[in-house]
Amino acid sequence: MYKKEEFYQNLITKLLNNSCTVGADYYRPQWHVSAPTGLLNDPNGLIHHKGNYHLFYQWNPLSCRHGMKVWGHMTSNDLVSWNHYFPALIPEEEYESHGCYSGSAIVVNDQVTLFYTGNVKFKGGRTSYQCLATLKDDGDVQKLGPVISAPNGYTGHVRDPKVWLHEGYFYVVLGAQDIYKQGKVIWYRSNDLTNWQFLGELAGSGHNGFGKFGYMWECPDLFNLEGKDILLFCPQGLEKENEHFANLFQAGYVIGALNYHTKSYQHGAFQEFDLGFDFYAPQTMEDEYGRRILIGWMGLPDENESYHPTIKNGWVHQMTCPRVLTLKNNKLYQQPVKELEVLRKNETKIISIANDIPSLQLRCAEMIVEGGINCQINLSDIVLIHVDNTEVTLKRKNWRTNLWESRSWQGSIEILQILLDHSSIELFINNGEAVMSSRFFSPCNESFYITFEGSEVIHLTYWELSY
Ligand code: FRU
């Protein structure tokens, strides 16, 4: 854990030392959220309160590795430009000695209350506490301490509280691992946020048609959308199945009905959220306009991470763009929030045989491709998007191995929307029926170009993106 004064001194030194290299980094996103220095991972405590969106995030400001996490804090009134604040939570107490881990926020009596995991490691083991804190109007946070400690029957891996209110009671879901090393989501109920009653397992390996389904489930989120109760979670330890579960860890959801009286949750099959290379630990909030908005971490704690070329410049990782969720045909659709359209500059429309489209020199752009799409889009020989009548394939050259790797989605394709931001791509297929999010690193000493290949006519609209 940190001593406050010493931590702030180190943080300010890091910020001052790294601000030039971070700001000038060729790969630094122009409009996606990333940390001012150090390592960023999960979005935490998403909430829209009094016209302000709060985005807290897992942050190791002192190094580009995981480890001692604080809660970074940003706010925005339009989901486009963000103000950064000093960390909301730093580990200073025994009950959070090894990090203030992920969690959520809820507004109670007009005040934002934060619910997070105090991560505690000791020789030969670990445990966790679910802790409360309140965010005051002046931006200061007051810690209220632990309210749930690790339940019997589970290992020390119990974390990531997501809290909500339903018919006068507060509920919280937690990601957990049972003593047989099976991933679960457990839940609790309270009428005051302080005293919690354990309700058991809401979902997990062995429930609702799941056999063994991962050794740990992280970052659960439960919400009602269009009458359905949707549970998001991140199972770890799934074996790859054809094009599914191709990343080291997964992020996905099930759709079902939660019975608060019998405390049982009936749900359908697991569906992956994003078929790209870099997506994990998404969290949602309902905003003051009633939209269900999701932000994910465009990263994964895998072996590529320690080879990110940005680390030498003092930062690593970014978030996805904020996305609105809707339910269609028993699937979650994800679309970039409309607010991002203010970034569109210099609209260009082209209807042409793909091969005849001149190459574009854009690294921060939005493209919409329609028509009988049968083409290949080549981003500087680092990313290739291949589209035919039945499949979209996203290939990228891995920066660690220099080898091509690919991910694909099968289905018929009507429209593709592509968001590019220097070192990230988000590909929305059929208005968000499927999404692929990935980082990529094109050589910074060569010019970056986008070319279109194919003998059929495509309809292309594109914009440069800037503030
Ligand atoms: C997911 C996760 C969470 C944990 C946090 C720590 O990426 O492992 O389970 O709370 O990151 O940073």
PDB file of N, CA and C in Angstrom, residues 132-214:
ATOM      1  N   LEU A 132     -16.717   0.390   0.449  1.00  0.00           N
ATOM      2  CA  LEU A 132     -17.529   1.536   0.018  1.00  0.00           C
ATOM      3  C   LEU A 132     -16.756   2.838   0.160  1.00  0.00           C
ATOM      4  N   ALA A 133     -17.129   3.796  -0.651  1.00  0.00           N
ATOM      5  CA  ALA A 133     -16.571   5.146  -0.517  1.00  0.00           C
ATOM      6  C   ALA A 133     -17.578   6.110  -1.136  1.00  0.00           C
ATOM      7  N   THR A 134     -17.556   7.359  -0.692  1.00  0.00           N
ATOM      8  CA  THR A 134     -18.467   8.318  -1.334  1.00  0.00           C
ATOM      9  C   THR A 134     -17.648   9.418  -2.007  1.00  0.00           C
ATOM     10  N   LEU A 135     -18.169   9.837  -3.151  1.00  0.00           N
ATOM     11  CA  LEU A 135     -17.517  10.906  -3.905  1.00  0.00           C
ATOM     12  C   LEU A 135     -18.225  12.199  -3.534  1.00  0.00           C
ATOM     13  N   LYS A 136     -17.465  13.127  -2.969  1.00  0.00           N
ATOM     14  CA  LYS A 136     -18.113  14.377  -2.552  1.00  0.00           C
ATOM     15  C   LYS A 136     -18.164  15.345  -3.741  1.00  0.00           C
ATOM     16  N   ASP A 137     -18.993  16.370  -3.595  1.00  0.00           N
ATOM     17  CA  ASP A 137     -19.164  17.296  -4.723  1.00  0.00           C
ATOM     18  C   ASP A 137     -17.867  17.999  -5.108  1.00  0.00           C
ATOM     19  N   ASP A 138     -16.955  18.178  -4.134  1.00  0.00           N
ATOM     20  CA  ASP A 138     -15.686  18.848  -4.463  1.00  0.00           C
ATOM     21  C   ASP A 138     -14.680  17.870  -5.095  1.00  0.00           C
ATOM     22  N   GLY A 139     -15.117  16.618  -5.349  1.00  0.00           N
ATOM     23  CA  GLY A 139     -14.240  15.668  -6.025  1.00  0.00           C
ATOM     24  C   GLY A 139     -13.459  14.785  -5.057  1.00  0.00           C
ATOM     25  N   ASP A 140     -13.499  15.140  -3.787  1.00  0.00           N
ATOM     26  CA  ASP A 140     -12.807  14.335  -2.780  1.00  0.00           C
ATOM     27  C   ASP A 140     -13.578  13.041  -2.521  1.00  0.00           C
ATOM     28  N   VAL A 141     -12.852  12.011  -2.107  1.00  0.00           N
ATOM     29  CA  VAL A 141     -13.512  10.737  -1.828  1.00  0.00           C
ATOM     30  C   VAL A 141     -13.333  10.394  -0.359  1.00  0.00           C
ATOM     31  N   GLN A 142     -14.436   9.954   0.259  1.00  0.00           N
ATOM     32  CA  GLN A 142     -14.323   9.524   1.655  1.00  0.00           C
ATOM     33  C   GLN A 142     -14.519   8.019   1.710  1.00  0.00           C
ATOM     34  N   LYS A 143     -13.515   7.311   2.246  1.00  0.00           N
ATOM     35  CA  LYS A 143     -13.633   5.853   2.331  1.00  0.00           C
ATOM     36  C   LYS A 143     -14.474   5.464   3.537  1.00  0.00           C
ATOM     37  N   LEU A 144     -15.370   4.478   3.322  1.00  0.00           N
ATOM     38  CA  LEU A 144     -16.213   4.017   4.428  1.00  0.00           C
ATOM     39  C   LEU A 144     -15.801   2.626   4.900  1.00  0.00           C
ATOM     40  N   GLY A 145     -14.826   2.016   4.203  1.00  0.00           N
ATOM     41  CA  GLY A 145     -14.282   0.728   4.651  1.00  0.00           C
ATOM     42  C   GLY A 145     -15.020  -0.467   4.085  1.00  0.00           C
ATOM     43  N   PRO A 146     -14.584  -1.675   4.492  1.00  0.00           N
ATOM     44  CA  PRO A 146     -15.150  -2.909   3.927  1.00  0.00           C
ATOM     45  C   PRO A 146     -16.563  -3.188   4.434  1.00  0.00           C
ATOM     46  N   VAL A 147     -17.406  -3.732   3.544  1.00  0.00           N
ATOM     47  CA  VAL A 147     -18.754  -4.129   3.966  1.00  0.00           C
ATOM     48  C   VAL A 147     -19.035  -5.599   3.665  1.00  0.00           C
ATOM     49  N   ILE A 148     -18.181  -6.223   2.852  1.00  0.00           N
ATOM     50  CA  ILE A 148     -18.333  -7.667   2.579  1.00  0.00           C
ATOM     51  C   ILE A 148     -16.934  -8.271   2.597  1.00  0.00           C
ATOM     52  N   SER A 149     -16.769  -9.378   3.348  1.00  0.00           N
ATOM     53  CA  SER A 149     -15.473 -10.071   3.243  1.00  0.00           C
ATOM     54  C   SER A 149     -15.679 -11.400   2.523  1.00  0.00           C
ATOM     55  N   ALA A 150     -14.571 -12.031   2.134  1.00  0.00           N
ATOM     56  CA  ALA A 150     -14.664 -13.209   1.264  1.00  0.00           C
ATOM     57  C   ALA A 150     -15.531 -14.294   1.908  1.00  0.00           C
ATOM     58  N   PRO A 151     -16.531 -14.797   1.173  1.00  0.00           N
ATOM     59  CA  PRO A 151     -17.437 -15.804   1.731  1.00  0.00           C
ATOM     60  C   PRO A 151     -16.793 -17.192   1.781  1.00  0.00           C
ATOM     61  N   ASN A 152     -17.324 -18.067   2.621  1.00  0.00           N
ATOM     62  CA  ASN A 152     -16.827 -19.452   2.679  1.00  0.00           C
ATOM     63  C   ASN A 152     -17.161 -20.163   1.381  1.00  0.00           C
ATOM     64  N   GLY A 153     -16.299 -21.105   1.021  1.00  0.00           N
ATOM     65  CA  GLY A 153     -16.574 -21.898  -0.179  1.00  0.00           C
ATOM     66  C   GLY A 153     -15.915 -21.329  -1.428  1.00  0.00           C
ATOM     67  N   TYR A 154     -15.233 -20.191  -1.272  1.00  0.00           N
ATOM     68  CA  TYR A 154     -14.579 -19.539  -2.428  1.00  0.00           C
ATOM     69  C   TYR A 154     -13.119 -19.275  -2.080  1.00  0.00           C
ATOM     70  N   THR A 155     -12.290 -19.167  -3.114  1.00  0.00           N
ATOM     71  CA  THR A 155     -10.891 -18.829  -2.876  1.00  0.00           C
ATOM     72  C   THR A 155     -10.810 -17.313  -2.632  1.00  0.00           C
ATOM     73  N   GLY A 156      -9.610 -16.790  -2.549  1.00  0.00           N
ATOM     74  CA  GLY A 156      -9.434 -15.350  -2.355  1.00  0.00           C
ATOM     75  C   GLY A 156      -9.800 -14.528  -3.586  1.00  0.00           C
ATOM     76  N   HIS A 157     -10.129 -15.212  -4.692  1.00  0.00           N
ATOM     77  CA  HIS A 157     -10.500 -14.492  -5.919  1.00  0.00           C
ATOM     78  C   HIS A 157     -11.999 -14.190  -5.919  1.00  0.00           C
ATOM     79  N   VAL A 158     -12.372 -13.169  -5.210  1.00  0.00           N
ATOM     80  CA  VAL A 158     -13.757 -12.689  -5.182  1.00  0.00           C
ATOM     81  C   VAL A 158     -13.646 -11.180  -5.354  1.00  0.00           C
ATOM     82  N   ARG A 159     -14.208 -10.644  -6.426  1.00  0.00           N
ATOM     83  CA  ARG A 159     -13.963  -9.214  -6.658  1.00  0.00           C
ATOM     84  C   ARG A 159     -14.921  -8.586  -7.677  1.00  0.00           C
ATOM     85  N   ASP A 160     -14.713  -7.296  -7.883  1.00  0.00           N
ATOM     86  CA  ASP A 160     -15.354  -6.514  -8.934  1.00  0.00           C
ATOM     87  C   ASP A 160     -16.864  -6.313  -8.712  1.00  0.00           C
ATOM     88  N   PRO A 161     -17.255  -5.695  -7.585  1.00  0.00           N
ATOM     89  CA  PRO A 161     -18.677  -5.513  -7.296  1.00  0.00           C
ATOM     90  C   PRO A 161     -19.369  -4.600  -8.307  1.00  0.00           C
ATOM     91  N   LYS A 162     -20.520  -5.050  -8.810  1.00  0.00           N
ATOM     92  CA  LYS A 162     -21.369  -4.177  -9.642  1.00  0.00           C
ATOM     93  C   LYS A 162     -22.704  -4.087  -8.920  1.00  0.00           C
ATOM     94  N   VAL A 163     -23.075  -2.873  -8.562  1.00  0.00           N
ATOM     95  CA  VAL A 163     -24.208  -2.662  -7.672  1.00  0.00           C
ATOM     96  C   VAL A 163     -25.377  -2.043  -8.435  1.00  0.00           C
ATOM     97  N   TRP A 164     -26.607  -2.409  -8.050  1.00  0.00           N
ATOM     98  CA  TRP A 164     -27.798  -1.766  -8.631  1.00  0.00           C
ATOM     99  C   TRP A 164     -28.932  -1.783  -7.608  1.00  0.00           C
ATOM    100  N   LEU A 165     -29.965  -1.010  -7.904  1.00  0.00           N
ATOM    101  CA  LEU A 165     -31.115  -0.894  -7.016  1.00  0.00           C
ATOM    102  C   LEU A 165     -32.307  -1.527  -7.711  1.00  0.00           C
ATOM    103  N   HIS A 166     -33.057  -2.360  -6.960  1.00  0.00           N
ATOM    104  CA  HIS A 166     -34.265  -2.950  -7.542  1.00  0.00           C
ATOM    105  C   HIS A 166     -35.341  -3.030  -6.468  1.00  0.00           C
ATOM    106  N   GLU A 167     -36.460  -2.388  -6.707  1.00  0.00           N
ATOM    107  CA  GLU A 167     -37.602  -2.389  -5.789  1.00  0.00           C
ATOM    108  C   GLU A 167     -37.179  -2.191  -4.343  1.00  0.00           C
ATOM    109  N   GLY A 168     -36.405  -1.142  -4.101  1.00  0.00           N
ATOM    110  CA  GLY A 168     -36.075  -0.754  -2.729  1.00  0.00           C
ATOM    111  C   GLY A 168     -34.885  -1.475  -2.108  1.00  0.00           C
ATOM    112  N   TYR A 169     -34.340  -2.448  -2.793  1.00  0.00           N
ATOM    113  CA  TYR A 169     -33.149  -3.137  -2.265  1.00  0.00           C
ATOM    114  C   TYR A 169     -31.944  -2.890  -3.168  1.00  0.00           C
ATOM    115  N   PHE A 170     -30.784  -2.844  -2.536  1.00  0.00           N
ATOM    116  CA  PHE A 170     -29.544  -2.827  -3.314  1.00  0.00           C
ATOM    117  C   PHE A 170     -29.106  -4.279  -3.560  1.00  0.00           C
ATOM    118  N   TYR A 171     -28.582  -4.516  -4.725  1.00  0.00           N
ATOM    119  CA  TYR A 171     -28.014  -5.835  -5.040  1.00  0.00           C
ATOM    120  C   TYR A 171     -26.602  -5.618  -5.559  1.00  0.00           C
ATOM    121  N   VAL A 172     -25.768  -6.632  -5.342  1.00  0.00           N
ATOM    122  CA  VAL A 172     -24.434  -6.557  -5.921  1.00  0.00           C
ATOM    123  C   VAL A 172     -24.045  -7.938  -6.463  1.00  0.00           C
ATOM    124  N   VAL A 173     -23.435  -7.952  -7.639  1.00  0.00           N
ATOM    125  CA  VAL A 173     -22.850  -9.203  -8.148  1.00  0.00           C
ATOM    126  C   VAL A 173     -21.334  -9.099  -8.017  1.00  0.00           C
ATOM    127  N   LEU A 174     -20.713 -10.255  -7.753  1.00  0.00           N
ATOM    128  CA  LEU A 174     -19.251 -10.316  -7.631  1.00  0.00           C
ATOM    129  C   LEU A 174     -18.717 -11.448  -8.487  1.00  0.00           C
ATOM    130  N   GLY A 175     -17.582 -11.257  -9.110  1.00  0.00           N
ATOM    131  CA  GLY A 175     -16.902 -12.345  -9.813  1.00  0.00           C
ATOM    132  C   GLY A 175     -16.186 -13.195  -8.772  1.00  0.00           C
ATOM    133  N   ALA A 176     -16.215 -14.521  -8.973  1.00  0.00           N
ATOM    134  CA  ALA A 176     -15.657 -15.387  -7.931  1.00  0.00           C
ATOM    135  C   ALA A 176     -15.111 -16.689  -8.501  1.00  0.00           C
ATOM    136  N   GLN A 177     -14.268 -17.291  -7.677  1.00  0.00           N
ATOM    137  CA  GLN A 177     -13.754 -18.635  -7.987  1.00  0.00           C
ATOM    138  C   GLN A 177     -14.078 -19.513  -6.785  1.00  0.00           C
ATOM    139  N   ASP A 178     -14.755 -20.653  -7.009  1.00  0.00           N
ATOM    140  CA  ASP A 178     -15.055 -21.496  -5.849  1.00  0.00           C
ATOM    141  C   ASP A 178     -13.846 -22.364  -5.487  1.00  0.00           C
ATOM    142  N   ILE A 179     -13.964 -23.096  -4.381  1.00  0.00           N
ATOM    143  CA  ILE A 179     -12.774 -23.835  -3.923  1.00  0.00           C
ATOM    144  C   ILE A 179     -12.413 -24.994  -4.854  1.00  0.00           C
ATOM    145  N   TYR A 180     -13.331 -25.321  -5.813  1.00  0.00           N
ATOM    146  CA  TYR A 180     -12.990 -26.341  -6.821  1.00  0.00           C
ATOM    147  C   TYR A 180     -12.420 -25.685  -8.076  1.00  0.00           C
ATOM    148  N   LYS A 181     -12.086 -24.419  -7.963  1.00  0.00           N
ATOM    149  CA  LYS A 181     -11.480 -23.632  -9.061  1.00  0.00           C
ATOM    150  C   LYS A 181     -12.423 -23.508 -10.260  1.00  0.00           C
ATOM    151  N   GLN A 182     -13.687 -23.216  -9.956  1.00  0.00           N
ATOM    152  CA  GLN A 182     -14.675 -22.966 -10.999  1.00  0.00           C
ATOM    153  C   GLN A 182     -15.130 -21.513 -10.921  1.00  0.00           C
ATOM    154  N   GLY A 183     -15.303 -20.912 -12.100  1.00  0.00           N
ATOM    155  CA  GLY A 183     -15.717 -19.508 -12.136  1.00  0.00           C
ATOM    156  C   GLY A 183     -17.203 -19.341 -11.836  1.00  0.00           C
ATOM    157  N   LYS A 184     -17.550 -18.330 -11.060  1.00  0.00           N
ATOM    158  CA  LYS A 184     -18.944 -18.105 -10.643  1.00  0.00           C
ATOM    159  C   LYS A 184     -19.238 -16.620 -10.570  1.00  0.00           C
ATOM    160  N   VAL A 185     -20.546 -16.314 -10.548  1.00  0.00           N
ATOM    161  CA  VAL A 185     -20.987 -14.978 -10.130  1.00  0.00           C
ATOM    162  C   VAL A 185     -21.851 -15.177  -8.890  1.00  0.00           C
ATOM    163  N   ILE A 186     -21.480 -14.536  -7.800  1.00  0.00           N
ATOM    164  CA  ILE A 186     -22.290 -14.623  -6.581  1.00  0.00           C
ATOM    165  C   ILE A 186     -22.987 -13.285  -6.379  1.00  0.00           C
ATOM    166  N   TRP A 187     -24.078 -13.302  -5.570  1.00  0.00           N
ATOM    167  CA  TRP A 187     -24.781 -12.024  -5.363  1.00  0.00           C
ATOM    168  C   TRP A 187     -25.256 -11.844  -3.944  1.00  0.00           C
ATOM    169  N   TYR A 188     -25.486 -10.591  -3.575  1.00  0.00           N
ATOM    170  CA  TYR A 188     -25.858 -10.183  -2.227  1.00  0.00           C
ATOM    171  C   TYR A 188     -26.973  -9.148  -2.317  1.00  0.00           C
ATOM    172  N   ARG A 189     -27.681  -8.986  -1.155  1.00  0.00           N
ATOM    173  CA  ARG A 189     -28.758  -7.976  -1.098  1.00  0.00           C
ATOM    174  C   ARG A 189     -28.603  -7.146   0.168  1.00  0.00           C
ATOM    175  N   SER A 190     -29.035  -5.908   0.107  1.00  0.00           N
ATOM    176  CA  SER A 190     -28.909  -5.031   1.275  1.00  0.00           C
ATOM    177  C   SER A 190     -29.983  -3.950   1.208  1.00  0.00           C
ATOM    178  N   ASN A 191     -30.388  -3.440   2.370  1.00  0.00           N
ATOM    179  CA  ASN A 191     -31.282  -2.277   2.262  1.00  0.00           C
ATOM    180  C   ASN A 191     -30.589  -0.979   2.644  1.00  0.00           C
ATOM    181  N   ASP A 192     -29.291  -1.051   2.975  1.00  0.00           N
ATOM    182  CA  ASP A 192     -28.600   0.182   3.370  1.00  0.00           C
ATOM    183  C   ASP A 192     -27.183   0.302   2.798  1.00  0.00           C
ATOM    184  N   LEU A 193     -26.774  -0.611   1.930  1.00  0.00           N
ATOM    185  CA  LEU A 193     -25.431  -0.658   1.328  1.00  0.00           C
ATOM    186  C   LEU A 193     -24.339  -1.078   2.308  1.00  0.00           C
ATOM    187  N   THR A 194     -24.676  -1.220   3.579  1.00  0.00           N
ATOM    188  CA  THR A 194     -23.651  -1.548   4.583  1.00  0.00           C
ATOM    189  C   THR A 194     -23.781  -2.994   5.055  1.00  0.00           C
ATOM    190  N   ASN A 195     -25.015  -3.424   5.317  1.00  0.00           N
ATOM    191  CA  ASN A 195     -25.239  -4.809   5.772  1.00  0.00           C
ATOM    192  C   ASN A 195     -25.743  -5.631   4.597  1.00  0.00           C
ATOM    193  N   TRP A 196     -24.995  -6.664   4.275  1.00  0.00           N
ATOM    194  CA  TRP A 196     -25.295  -7.433   3.064  1.00  0.00           C
ATOM    195  C   TRP A 196     -25.628  -8.873   3.396  1.00  0.00           C
ATOM    196  N   GLN A 197     -26.670  -9.389   2.723  1.00  0.00           N
ATOM    197  CA  GLN A 197     -27.061 -10.787   2.894  1.00  0.00           C
ATOM    198  C   GLN A 197     -26.614 -11.560   1.653  1.00  0.00           C
ATOM    199  N   PHE A 198     -25.897 -12.668   1.893  1.00  0.00           N
ATOM    200  CA  PHE A 198     -25.397 -13.495   0.787  1.00  0.00           C
ATOM    201  C   PHE A 198     -26.566 -14.254   0.163  1.00  0.00           C
ATOM    202  N   LEU A 199     -26.779 -14.120  -1.144  1.00  0.00           N
ATOM    203  CA  LEU A 199     -27.914 -14.804  -1.790  1.00  0.00           C
ATOM    204  C   LEU A 199     -27.486 -16.073  -2.527  1.00  0.00           C
ATOM    205  N   GLY A 200     -26.185 -16.323  -2.611  1.00  0.00           N
ATOM    206  CA  GLY A 200     -25.710 -17.551  -3.266  1.00  0.00           C
ATOM    207  C   GLY A 200     -25.142 -17.269  -4.642  1.00  0.00           C
ATOM    208  N   GLU A 201     -25.198 -18.314  -5.474  1.00  0.00           N
ATOM    209  CA  GLU A 201     -24.617 -18.198  -6.821  1.00  0.00           C
ATOM    210  C   GLU A 201     -25.690 -17.789  -7.813  1.00  0.00           C
ATOM    211  N   LEU A 202     -25.428 -16.762  -8.545  1.00  0.00           N
ATOM    212  CA  LEU A 202     -26.385 -16.297  -9.541  1.00  0.00           C
ATOM    213  C   LEU A 202     -26.169 -17.042 -10.859  1.00  0.00           C
ATOM    214  N   ALA A 203     -24.920 -17.332 -11.147  1.00  0.00           N
ATOM    215  CA  ALA A 203     -24.575 -18.036 -12.391  1.00  0.00           C
ATOM    216  C   ALA A 203     -23.161 -18.585 -12.223  1.00  0.00           C
ATOM    217  N   GLY A 204     -22.784 -19.462 -13.154  1.00  0.00           N
ATOM    218  CA  GLY A 204     -21.414 -19.966 -13.077  1.00  0.00           C
ATOM    219  C   GLY A 204     -21.277 -21.325 -13.709  1.00  0.00           C
ATOM    220  N   SER A 205     -20.053 -21.824 -13.695  1.00  0.00           N
ATOM    221  CA  SER A 205     -19.790 -23.183 -14.161  1.00  0.00           C
ATOM    222  C   SER A 205     -20.746 -24.095 -13.395  1.00  0.00           C
ATOM    223  N   GLY A 206     -21.408 -24.994 -14.132  1.00  0.00           N
ATOM    224  CA  GLY A 206     -22.317 -25.925 -13.463  1.00  0.00           C
ATOM    225  C   GLY A 206     -23.756 -25.424 -13.372  1.00  0.00           C
ATOM    226  N   HIS A 207     -24.016 -24.173 -13.746  1.00  0.00           N
ATOM    227  CA  HIS A 207     -25.390 -23.646 -13.708  1.00  0.00           C
ATOM    228  C   HIS A 207     -25.927 -23.500 -15.122  1.00  0.00           C
ATOM    229  N   ASN A 208     -27.253 -23.711 -15.289  1.00  0.00           N
ATOM    230  CA  ASN A 208     -27.934 -23.344 -16.537  1.00  0.00           C
ATOM    231  C   ASN A 208     -27.255 -23.855 -17.807  1.00  0.00           C
ATOM    232  N   GLY A 209     -26.872 -25.093 -17.799  1.00  0.00           N
ATOM    233  CA  GLY A 209     -26.285 -25.650 -19.020  1.00  0.00           C
ATOM    234  C   GLY A 209     -24.792 -25.420 -19.161  1.00  0.00           C
ATOM    235  N   PHE A 210     -24.190 -24.655 -18.275  1.00  0.00           N
ATOM    236  CA  PHE A 210     -22.722 -24.533 -18.323  1.00  0.00           C
ATOM    237  C   PHE A 210     -22.119 -25.764 -17.646  1.00  0.00           C
ATOM    238  N   GLY A 211     -21.189 -26.406 -18.329  1.00  0.00           N
ATOM    239  CA  GLY A 211     -20.395 -27.429 -17.632  1.00  0.00           C
ATOM    240  C   GLY A 211     -19.261 -26.686 -16.963  1.00  0.00           C
ATOM    241  N   LYS A 212     -18.051 -27.180 -17.153  1.00  0.00           N
ATOM    242  CA  LYS A 212     -16.898 -26.414 -16.679  1.00  0.00           C
ATOM    243  C   LYS A 212     -16.762 -25.239 -17.637  1.00  0.00           C
ATOM    244  N   PHE A 213     -16.802 -24.040 -17.125  1.00  0.00           N
ATOM    245  CA  PHE A 213     -16.759 -22.884 -18.017  1.00  0.00           C
ATOM    246  C   PHE A 213     -15.828 -21.838 -17.432  1.00  0.00           C
ATOM    247  N   GLY A 214     -14.567 -22.231 -17.322  1.00  0.00           N
ATOM    248  CA  GLY A 214     -13.564 -21.284 -16.847  1.00  0.00           C
ATOM    249  C   GLY A 214     -13.301 -21.414 -15.364  1.00  0.00           C
TER     250      GLY A 214
END
